[in-house]
Tab-separated table of C-alpha atoms in Angstrom:
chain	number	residue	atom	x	y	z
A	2	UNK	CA	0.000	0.000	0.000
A	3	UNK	CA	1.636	3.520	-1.040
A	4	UNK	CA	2.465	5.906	1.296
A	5	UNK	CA	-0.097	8.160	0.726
A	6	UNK	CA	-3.532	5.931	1.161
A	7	UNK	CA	-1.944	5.191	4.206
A	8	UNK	CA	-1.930	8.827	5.601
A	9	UNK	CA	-5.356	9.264	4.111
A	10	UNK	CA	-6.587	6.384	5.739
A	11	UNK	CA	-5.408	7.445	9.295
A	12	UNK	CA	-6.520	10.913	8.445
A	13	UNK	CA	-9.956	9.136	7.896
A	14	UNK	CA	-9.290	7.523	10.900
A	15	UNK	CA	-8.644	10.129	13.524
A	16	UNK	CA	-11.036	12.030	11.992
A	17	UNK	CA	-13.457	9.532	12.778
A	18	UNK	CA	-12.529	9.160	16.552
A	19	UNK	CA	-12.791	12.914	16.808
A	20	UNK	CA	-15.958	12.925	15.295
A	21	UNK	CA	-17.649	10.268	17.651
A	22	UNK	CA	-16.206	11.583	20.674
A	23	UNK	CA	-17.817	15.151	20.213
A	24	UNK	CA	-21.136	13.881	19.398
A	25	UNK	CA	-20.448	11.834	22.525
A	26	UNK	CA	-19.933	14.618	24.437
A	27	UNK	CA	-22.850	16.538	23.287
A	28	UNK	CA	-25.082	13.150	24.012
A	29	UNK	CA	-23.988	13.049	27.132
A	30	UNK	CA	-24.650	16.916	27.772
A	31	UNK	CA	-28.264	16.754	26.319
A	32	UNK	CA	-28.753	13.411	28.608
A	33	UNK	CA	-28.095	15.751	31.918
A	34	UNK	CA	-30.273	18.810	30.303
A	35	UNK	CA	-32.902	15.628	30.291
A	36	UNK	CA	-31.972	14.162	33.546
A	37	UNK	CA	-32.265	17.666	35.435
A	38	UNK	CA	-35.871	18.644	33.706
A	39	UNK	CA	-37.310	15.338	34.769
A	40	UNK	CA	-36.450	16.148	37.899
A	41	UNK	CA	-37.573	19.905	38.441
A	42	UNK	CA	-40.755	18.687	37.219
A	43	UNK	CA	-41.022	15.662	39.160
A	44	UNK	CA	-40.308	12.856	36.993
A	45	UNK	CA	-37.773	10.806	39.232
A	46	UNK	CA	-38.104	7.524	36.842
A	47	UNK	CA	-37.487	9.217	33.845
A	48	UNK	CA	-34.593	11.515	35.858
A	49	UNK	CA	-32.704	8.257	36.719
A	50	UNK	CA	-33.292	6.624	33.356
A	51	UNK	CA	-31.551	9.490	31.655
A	52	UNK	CA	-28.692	9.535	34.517
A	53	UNK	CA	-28.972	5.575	33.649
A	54	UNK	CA	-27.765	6.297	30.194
A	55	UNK	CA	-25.098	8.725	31.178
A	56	UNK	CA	-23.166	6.437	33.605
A	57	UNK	CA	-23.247	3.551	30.476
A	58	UNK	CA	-22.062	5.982	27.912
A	59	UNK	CA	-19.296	7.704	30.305
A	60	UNK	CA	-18.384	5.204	33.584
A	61	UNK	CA	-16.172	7.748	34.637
A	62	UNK	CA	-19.260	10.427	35.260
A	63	UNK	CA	-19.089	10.243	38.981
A	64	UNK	CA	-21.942	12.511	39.535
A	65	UNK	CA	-24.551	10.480	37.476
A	66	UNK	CA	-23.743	7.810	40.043
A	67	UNK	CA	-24.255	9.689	43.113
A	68	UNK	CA	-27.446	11.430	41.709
A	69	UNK	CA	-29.092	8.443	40.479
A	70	UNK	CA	-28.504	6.468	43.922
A	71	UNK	CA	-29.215	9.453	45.854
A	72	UNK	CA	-33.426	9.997	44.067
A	73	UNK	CA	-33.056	6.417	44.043
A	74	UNK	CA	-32.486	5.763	47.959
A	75	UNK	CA	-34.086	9.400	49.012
A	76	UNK	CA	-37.573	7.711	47.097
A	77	UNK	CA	-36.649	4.532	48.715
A	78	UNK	CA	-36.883	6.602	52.433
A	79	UNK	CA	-40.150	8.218	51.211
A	80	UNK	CA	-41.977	5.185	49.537
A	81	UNK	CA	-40.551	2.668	52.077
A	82	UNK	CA	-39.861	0.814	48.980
A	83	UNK	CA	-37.129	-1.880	49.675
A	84	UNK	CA	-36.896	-2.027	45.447
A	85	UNK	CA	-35.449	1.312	45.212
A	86	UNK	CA	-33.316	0.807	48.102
A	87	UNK	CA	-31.575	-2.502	45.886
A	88	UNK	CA	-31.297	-0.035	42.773
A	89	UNK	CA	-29.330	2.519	44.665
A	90	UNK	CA	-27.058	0.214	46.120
A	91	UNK	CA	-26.449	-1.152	43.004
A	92	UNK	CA	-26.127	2.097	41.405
A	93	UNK	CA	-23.353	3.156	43.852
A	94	UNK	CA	-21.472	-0.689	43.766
A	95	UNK	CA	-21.540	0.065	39.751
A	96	UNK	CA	-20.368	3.351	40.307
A	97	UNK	CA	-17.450	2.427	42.811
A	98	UNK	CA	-16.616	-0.441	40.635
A	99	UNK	CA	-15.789	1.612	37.435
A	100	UNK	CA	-14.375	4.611	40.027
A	101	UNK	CA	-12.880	3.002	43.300
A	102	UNK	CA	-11.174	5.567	44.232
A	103	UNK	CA	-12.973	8.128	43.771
A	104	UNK	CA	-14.345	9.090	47.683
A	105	UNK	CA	-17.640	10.848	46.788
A	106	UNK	CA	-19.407	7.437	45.498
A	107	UNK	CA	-18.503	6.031	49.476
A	108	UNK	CA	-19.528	9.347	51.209
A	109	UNK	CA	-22.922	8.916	49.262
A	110	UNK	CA	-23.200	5.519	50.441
A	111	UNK	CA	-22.351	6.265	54.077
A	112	UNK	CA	-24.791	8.657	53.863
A	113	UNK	CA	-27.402	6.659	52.211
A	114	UNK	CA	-26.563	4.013	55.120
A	115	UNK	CA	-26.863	7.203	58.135
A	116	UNK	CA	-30.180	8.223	56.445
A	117	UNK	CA	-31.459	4.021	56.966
A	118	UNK	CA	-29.864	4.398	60.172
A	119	UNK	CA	-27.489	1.365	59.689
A	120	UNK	CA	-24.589	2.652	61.641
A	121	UNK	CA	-22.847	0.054	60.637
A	122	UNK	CA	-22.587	-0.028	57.081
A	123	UNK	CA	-22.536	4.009	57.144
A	124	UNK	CA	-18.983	3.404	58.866
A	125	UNK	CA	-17.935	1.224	57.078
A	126	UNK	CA	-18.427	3.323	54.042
A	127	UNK	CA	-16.894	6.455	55.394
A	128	UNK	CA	-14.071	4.293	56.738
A	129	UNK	CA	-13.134	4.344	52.918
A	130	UNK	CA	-13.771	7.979	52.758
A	131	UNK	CA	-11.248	8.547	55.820
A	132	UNK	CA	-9.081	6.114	53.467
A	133	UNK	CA	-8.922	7.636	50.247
A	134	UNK	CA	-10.812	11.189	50.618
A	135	UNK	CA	-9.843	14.346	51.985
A	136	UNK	CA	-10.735	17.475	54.465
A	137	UNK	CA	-13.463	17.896	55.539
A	138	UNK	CA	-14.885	14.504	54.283
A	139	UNK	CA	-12.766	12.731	55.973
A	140	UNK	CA	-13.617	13.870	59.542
A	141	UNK	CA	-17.215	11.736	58.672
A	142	UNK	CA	-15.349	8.688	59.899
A	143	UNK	CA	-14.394	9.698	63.524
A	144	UNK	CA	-17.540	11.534	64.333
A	145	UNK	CA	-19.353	8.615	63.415
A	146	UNK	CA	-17.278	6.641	65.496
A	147	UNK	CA	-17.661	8.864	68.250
A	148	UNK	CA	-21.931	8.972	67.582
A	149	UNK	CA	-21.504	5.191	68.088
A	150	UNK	CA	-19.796	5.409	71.294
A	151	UNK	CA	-16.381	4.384	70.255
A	152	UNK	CA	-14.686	7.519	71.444
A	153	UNK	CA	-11.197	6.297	71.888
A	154	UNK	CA	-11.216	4.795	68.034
A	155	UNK	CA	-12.577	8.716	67.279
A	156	UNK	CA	-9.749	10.097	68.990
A	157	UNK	CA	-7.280	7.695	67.474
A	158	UNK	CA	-8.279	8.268	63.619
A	159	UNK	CA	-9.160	12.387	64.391
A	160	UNK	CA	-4.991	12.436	65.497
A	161	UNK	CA	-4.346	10.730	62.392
A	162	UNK	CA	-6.783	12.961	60.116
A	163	UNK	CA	-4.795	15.902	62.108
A	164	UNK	CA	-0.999	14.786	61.929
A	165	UNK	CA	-1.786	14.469	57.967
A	166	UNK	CA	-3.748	17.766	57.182
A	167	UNK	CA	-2.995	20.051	59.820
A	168	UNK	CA	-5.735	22.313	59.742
A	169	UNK	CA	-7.343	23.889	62.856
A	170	UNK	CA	-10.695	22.430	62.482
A	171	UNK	CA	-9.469	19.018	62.595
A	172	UNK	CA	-7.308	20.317	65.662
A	173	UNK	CA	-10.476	21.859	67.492
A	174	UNK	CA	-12.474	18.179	66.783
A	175	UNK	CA	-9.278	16.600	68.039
A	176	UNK	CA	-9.310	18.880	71.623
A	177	UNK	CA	-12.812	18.430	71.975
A	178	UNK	CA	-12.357	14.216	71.811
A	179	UNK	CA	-9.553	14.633	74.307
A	180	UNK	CA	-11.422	16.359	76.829
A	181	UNK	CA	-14.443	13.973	76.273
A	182	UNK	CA	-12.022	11.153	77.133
A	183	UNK	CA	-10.312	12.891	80.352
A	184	UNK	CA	-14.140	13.136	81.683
């Protein structure tokens, strides 16, 4: 094959790629114009069957994740509907699956879990967060501890949130455990 059908070829080529991934992109954009009308006017279903879409086109879309779980568990709370429940969790295992490090997928879950009142699974989520997230998300993980009644594991993983970060809020929370502890 000459030279030149070759270059023409991969021109046609890259050319293609380019193509698909801006109509991609503007599929994706039109899917969240979708997604957020169905919601403003009430049509959760249709809301989390657009977000649906988004997370298969892009896996990487963190925020289609946490949205979809979040009408998805939130309708579960207000419909005491054990179905919707099993969708969110599965939205947010998909999501974390495709994104596992990505903390906001586990502080949606630990919050999902605090709003159920499972105290247990809610820690175990924001354990994660404490893990792999940062200020002020990570702070979750001792205060739920401390909610619990586990106040010396609070204290214990507030020092460590502290001797990485720094910061003064972290250093206030950290006093504050100390002084619970000396009473």
């Amino acid at each position: 094959m000459s030279r030149k059908k070759i270059l023409i070829y991969l021109s046609i080529l890259i050319s293609g790629v380019i193509l698909i991934k801006f109509y991609e992109l503007r599929i994706i954009n039109i899917l969240w114009i979708k997604a957020d009308r169905a919601f403003h006017f009430g049509k959760y279903n249709l809301a989390e069957k657009y977000l649906g879409r988004i997370t298969k086109l892009k896996p990487e879309e963190v925020d289609a994740y946490i949205l979809k779980a979040w009408l998805e568990w939130s309708q579960a709370i207000a419909k005491k509907d054990e179905k919707k429940l099993n969708s969110a969790i599965k939205t947010l295992k998909l999501g974390q699956w495709y994104n596992p490090f990505n903390f906001k997928l586990y502080l949606e879950e630990g919050i999902m879990w605090n709003a159920f009142g499972n105290d247990e699974e809610a820690l175990r989520a924001f354990k994660i967060v404490y893990v792999i997230g940062t200020i002020p998300y990570v702070r979750l993980y001792p205060h739920k501890l401390k909610s619990m009644g586990k106040t010396y594991e609070a204290y214990k993983a507030m020092k460590k949130i502290y001797d990485k970060f720094k910061d003064e809020i972290t250093y206030q929370c950290l006093k504050k455990i100390e002084k619970e502890l000396k009473t």
